Amino acid sequence: MIFDSHAHYDDEQFDADREQLLSHMKKEGVGTIINVGASLEGCKRSVELTEQYPFIFAAVGVHPDETGELNEETFAWVEQLLDNGKVVAVGEIGLDYHWDIQPREVQKKWFIRQLELARKHNLPVCIHSRDAADDTLHVMKEHAQGLSGVIHCFSYSPEFAREYVKMGFYIGVGGVVTFKNGKKLKQVVKETPLERLLLETDCPYLAPEPYRGKRNCSIYLHQVAQEIARLKDVDVRTVVDVTRENARKLFGINAKENLKEKI
Ligand code: NI
């Protein structure tokens, strides 16, 4: 069974058929999903999804584009959500210099605060970093030592991947690895041990080939696993099994019960 380590089923693109789609996951070989909050509303809806579906867990945190929503009061509200037994990570948090929606100093401030929050609650982190390779690594070297987590939708060079693996982090791989212009990520996958890779959709975004441009969903991770298997010259079953165990270990999810282990 596939483990989708990063999905956004709270997105309005799923409003019309969310229940139907999610009720098919098991049959389609998808066993566990982490729904990742990006905004305050997204965090709330992520936790709600965990209450409706036993196989969905949540990460809660505020995406760099949305950090304008954060103040001491809303930050305390996010912290409260971490007490929920099905919240298994802080995320997605990080830096986004591609859109630059919030001033960089604001992004950095809340990135650091949320890293500290993860440390305080002994939780892993889901990192979003776009066009901000140097600053993200710099912040993480200063503030994320000893933490665990995943660099989601990894878009940097193999050198950066090596740095994060050395720090004990995982590399999140999704639909982009199937794209013709996904050469850099293909190289990262080749060079990174399978024991450090996680499968992720980031759905509804970034559907793999042959669905590129359409709405993404966890079922399409079979295509991503297939491409990773091809690049690493192993069978697809191995990719699915190893990445699932990686994710269970990282997020502390018990294999048999689909329950959060006491960390
Ligand atoms: Ni995301």
Coordinates of C-alpha atoms and ligand atoms in Angstrom, one line a residue:
M1 CA 0.0 0.0 0.0
I2 CA 1.2 3.5 -1.0
F3 CA 1.8 6.2 1.7
D4 CA 1.1 9.7 0.4
S5 CA 3.1 12.0 2.6
H6 CA 1.7 15.3 1.4
A7 CA -1.8 16.0 0.1
H8 CA -4.4 18.8 0.3
Y9 CA -7.8 17.1 0.2
D10 CA -9.2 20.1 1.9
D11 CA -8.8 22.1 -1.3
E12 CA -12.0 23.3 -3.0
Q13 CA -11.0 21.4 -6.2
F14 CA -12.2 18.2 -4.3
D15 CA -15.5 19.7 -3.1
A16 CA -17.6 18.0 -5.7
D17 CA -16.4 14.4 -5.2
R18 CA -14.1 14.3 -2.1
E19 CA -16.0 11.5 -0.3
Q20 CA -16.3 9.3 -3.4
L21 CA -12.6 9.7 -4.2
L22 CA -11.4 9.1 -0.6
S23 CA -13.6 6.1 -0.2
H24 CA -11.8 4.4 -3.2
M25 CA -8.2 4.9 -1.8
K26 CA -7.8 1.5 -0.2
K27 CA -9.1 -0.3 -3.3
E28 CA -6.6 1.6 -5.4
G29 CA -3.7 0.7 -3.2
V30 CA -3.3 3.8 -1.2
G31 CA -3.1 3.0 2.5
T32 CA -2.2 6.2 4.4
I33 CA -2.4 9.9 3.6
I34 CA -1.0 12.9 5.4
N35 CA -3.2 16.0 4.7
V36 CA -1.1 19.0 5.1
G37 CA -2.4 22.4 6.3
A38 CA -1.1 25.5 4.6
S39 CA -3.4 28.2 5.9
L40 CA -5.3 28.5 9.3
E41 CA -8.5 27.3 7.6
G42 CA -6.5 24.5 5.9
C43 CA -5.2 23.4 9.3
K44 CA -8.7 23.2 10.7
R45 CA -10.0 21.3 7.7
S46 CA -7.0 18.9 7.8
V47 CA -7.9 18.0 11.4
E48 CA -11.5 17.5 10.4
L49 CA -10.5 15.1 7.6
T50 CA -8.6 13.0 10.1
E51 CA -11.8 12.6 12.2
Q52 CA -13.7 11.4 9.1
Y53 CA -11.1 9.0 7.7
P54 CA -9.1 6.6 9.8
F55 CA -6.3 6.4 7.2
I56 CA -5.8 10.2 7.1
F57 CA -3.4 12.0 9.4
A58 CA -2.7 15.7 9.5
A59 CA 0.2 18.1 9.5
V60 CA -0.6 21.6 10.8
G61 CA 1.4 24.7 10.1
V62 CA 1.3 27.9 8.0
H63 CA 2.8 28.1 4.5
P64 CA 5.2 31.0 3.8
D65 CA 2.6 32.6 1.4
E66 CA 0.0 32.7 4.3
T67 CA 2.2 33.9 7.1
G68 CA 0.3 37.2 7.0
E69 CA -2.4 35.3 9.0
L70 CA 0.0 34.7 11.9
N71 CA 0.1 36.7 15.1
E72 CA 0.6 35.5 18.7
E73 CA -3.0 34.6 19.0
T74 CA -3.3 32.6 15.8
F75 CA 0.1 31.0 16.5
A76 CA -1.2 29.8 19.9
W77 CA -4.3 28.4 18.2
V78 CA -2.0 26.4 15.8
E79 CA -0.1 25.1 18.8
Q80 CA -3.2 23.8 20.4
L81 CA -4.0 21.7 17.4
L82 CA -0.7 19.8 17.9
D83 CA -2.3 18.1 21.0
N84 CA -4.6 16.2 18.7
G85 CA -3.6 12.5 18.5
K86 CA -3.8 12.4 14.7
V87 CA -1.7 15.5 14.1
V88 CA 1.7 14.0 13.3
A89 CA 3.8 16.9 12.0
V90 CA 4.3 20.7 11.8
G91 CA 3.8 21.9 8.2
E92 CA 3.9 23.0 5.7
I93 CA 6.4 25.7 6.7
G94 CA 9.3 27.4 5.0
L95 CA 10.3 30.0 2.5
D96 CA 8.8 30.9 -0.9
Y97 CA 10.8 33.5 -2.9
H98 CA 9.1 32.4 -6.1
W99 CA 5.8 34.2 -5.3
D100 CA 7.3 36.5 -2.6
I101 CA 3.7 37.1 -1.3
Q102 CA 4.9 38.0 2.2
P103 CA 8.1 40.0 2.9
R104 CA 11.1 37.7 3.3
E105 CA 11.7 38.8 6.9
V106 CA 8.2 37.9 7.8
Q107 CA 8.5 34.5 6.1
K108 CA 11.7 33.8 8.0
K109 CA 10.4 34.9 11.4
W110 CA 7.4 32.5 11.2
F111 CA 9.5 29.7 9.7
I112 CA 11.8 29.8 12.7
R113 CA 9.0 30.1 15.2
Q114 CA 7.3 27.0 13.7
L115 CA 10.6 25.1 13.7
E116 CA 10.9 25.9 17.4
L117 CA 7.3 24.7 17.8
A118 CA 8.1 21.3 16.3
R119 CA 11.0 21.0 18.6
K120 CA 9.0 21.8 21.6
H121 CA 6.3 19.2 20.7
N122 CA 8.8 16.6 19.5
L123 CA 7.2 16.5 16.0
P124 CA 8.7 16.2 12.5
V125 CA 8.4 19.1 10.0
C126 CA 7.2 19.3 6.4
I127 CA 9.3 22.0 4.6
H128 CA 8.2 24.0 1.7
S129 CA 11.0 25.8 -0.1
R130 CA 10.8 27.4 -3.5
D131 CA 13.5 29.5 -5.2
A132 CA 15.0 29.9 -1.7
A133 CA 17.6 27.2 -1.5
D134 CA 20.4 29.1 0.2
D135 CA 18.2 30.8 2.8
T136 CA 16.3 27.7 3.7
L137 CA 19.4 25.6 4.3
H138 CA 20.9 28.5 6.3
V139 CA 17.8 28.8 8.5
M140 CA 17.7 25.0 8.9
K141 CA 21.3 24.7 9.9
E142 CA 20.7 27.2 12.6
H143 CA 17.3 26.2 13.8
A144 CA 16.5 22.6 12.7
Q145 CA 19.5 20.6 14.0
G146 CA 18.3 17.5 15.6
L147 CA 14.8 17.8 14.1
S148 CA 13.5 15.3 11.6
G149 CA 11.3 15.9 8.6
V150 CA 10.9 16.1 4.9
I151 CA 11.8 18.6 2.3
H152 CA 8.6 18.5 0.4
C153 CA 8.4 18.7 -3.4
F154 CA 12.2 18.8 -3.6
S155 CA 13.3 21.1 -6.4
Y156 CA 17.0 21.7 -5.8
S157 CA 20.2 20.2 -6.9
P158 CA 21.7 16.8 -5.7
E159 CA 24.2 18.8 -3.6
F160 CA 21.4 20.3 -1.6
A161 CA 19.7 16.9 -1.3
R162 CA 22.9 15.5 0.1
E163 CA 23.1 18.2 2.8
Y164 CA 19.5 17.5 3.9
V165 CA 20.1 13.8 4.0
K166 CA 23.2 14.4 6.1
M167 CA 21.0 16.3 8.5
G168 CA 18.7 13.3 8.8
F169 CA 15.9 14.7 6.5
Y170 CA 13.9 12.9 3.9
I171 CA 13.4 14.1 0.3
G172 CA 9.7 14.3 -0.9
V173 CA 9.2 13.2 -4.5
G174 CA 6.0 13.7 -6.6
G175 CA 4.7 14.1 -10.1
V176 CA 7.6 16.3 -11.3
V177 CA 9.9 13.2 -11.4
T178 CA 7.8 12.0 -14.4
F179 CA 8.1 15.2 -16.3
K180 CA 10.4 15.4 -19.4
N181 CA 11.9 18.6 -17.9
G182 CA 12.3 17.0 -14.5
K183 CA 15.9 16.1 -15.1
K184 CA 17.2 17.7 -11.9
L185 CA 14.8 15.7 -9.7
K186 CA 15.5 12.5 -11.6
Q187 CA 19.2 13.0 -10.8
V188 CA 18.4 13.6 -7.1
V189 CA 16.4 10.4 -7.0
K190 CA 19.2 8.5 -8.6
E191 CA 21.7 9.8 -6.1
T192 CA 19.6 9.6 -2.9
P193 CA 19.2 6.3 -1.1
L194 CA 15.7 4.9 -1.3
E195 CA 15.7 4.8 2.5
R196 CA 15.6 8.7 2.4
L197 CA 12.8 9.2 -0.2
L198 CA 9.1 9.7 0.4
L199 CA 6.2 9.6 -2.1
E200 CA 3.9 12.6 -2.2
T201 CA 1.3 14.1 -4.4
D202 CA 0.9 17.7 -3.3
C203 CA -2.6 17.1 -4.8
P204 CA -4.6 18.8 -6.3
Y205 CA -1.3 20.1 -7.8
L206 CA 1.5 18.5 -9.9
A207 CA -0.2 15.5 -11.4
P208 CA 2.4 13.1 -12.9
E209 CA 2.5 12.1 -16.6
P210 CA 0.2 11.1 -18.3
Y211 CA -2.2 13.2 -16.2
R212 CA 0.0 16.3 -16.2
G213 CA -2.1 19.5 -16.0
K214 CA -5.1 17.6 -14.6
R215 CA -6.2 17.5 -10.9
N216 CA -3.8 15.3 -9.0
C217 CA -4.8 12.6 -6.4
S218 CA -3.0 9.9 -4.4
I219 CA -3.9 7.1 -6.8
Y220 CA -1.6 8.6 -9.4
L221 CA 1.4 7.9 -7.1
H222 CA 1.6 4.5 -8.8
Q223 CA 3.1 6.5 -11.8
V224 CA 5.6 8.3 -9.5
A225 CA 6.6 5.0 -7.9
Q226 CA 7.1 3.5 -11.3
E227 CA 9.4 6.2 -12.5
I228 CA 11.5 6.0 -9.3
A229 CA 11.7 2.3 -9.8
R230 CA 13.0 2.8 -13.3
L231 CA 15.6 5.4 -12.2
K232 CA 16.9 3.3 -9.4
D233 CA 16.6 0.0 -11.2
V234 CA 14.5 -1.8 -8.6
D235 CA 11.0 -3.1 -8.8
V236 CA 8.0 -0.9 -8.1
R237 CA 6.9 -3.0 -5.1
T238 CA 10.2 -2.2 -3.4
V239 CA 9.7 1.5 -4.0
V240 CA 6.2 1.4 -2.6
D241 CA 7.2 -0.7 0.5
V242 CA 10.4 1.2 1.4
T243 CA 8.9 4.7 1.0
R244 CA 5.9 3.6 3.1
E245 CA 8.1 2.3 5.9
N246 CA 10.2 5.6 5.7
A247 CA 7.0 7.6 6.1
R248 CA 5.7 5.5 9.0
K249 CA 9.0 5.8 10.8
L250 CA 9.2 9.6 10.3
F251 CA 5.6 10.3 11.3
G252 CA 5.5 7.7 14.0
I253 CA 2.5 5.8 12.6
N254 CA 2.1 2.2 13.8
A255 CA 2.1 -0.2 10.9
K256 CA -0.7 -2.6 11.9
E257 CA -3.1 -0.3 13.6
N258 CA -2.7 2.9 11.5
L259 CA -2.4 4.6 14.8
K260 CA 0.0 7.2 16.0
E261 CA 2.7 5.7 18.2
K262 CA 3.6 7.4 21.4
I263 CA 6.9 9.1 20.6
Ligands
NI1 NI 1.7 21.4 -0.3

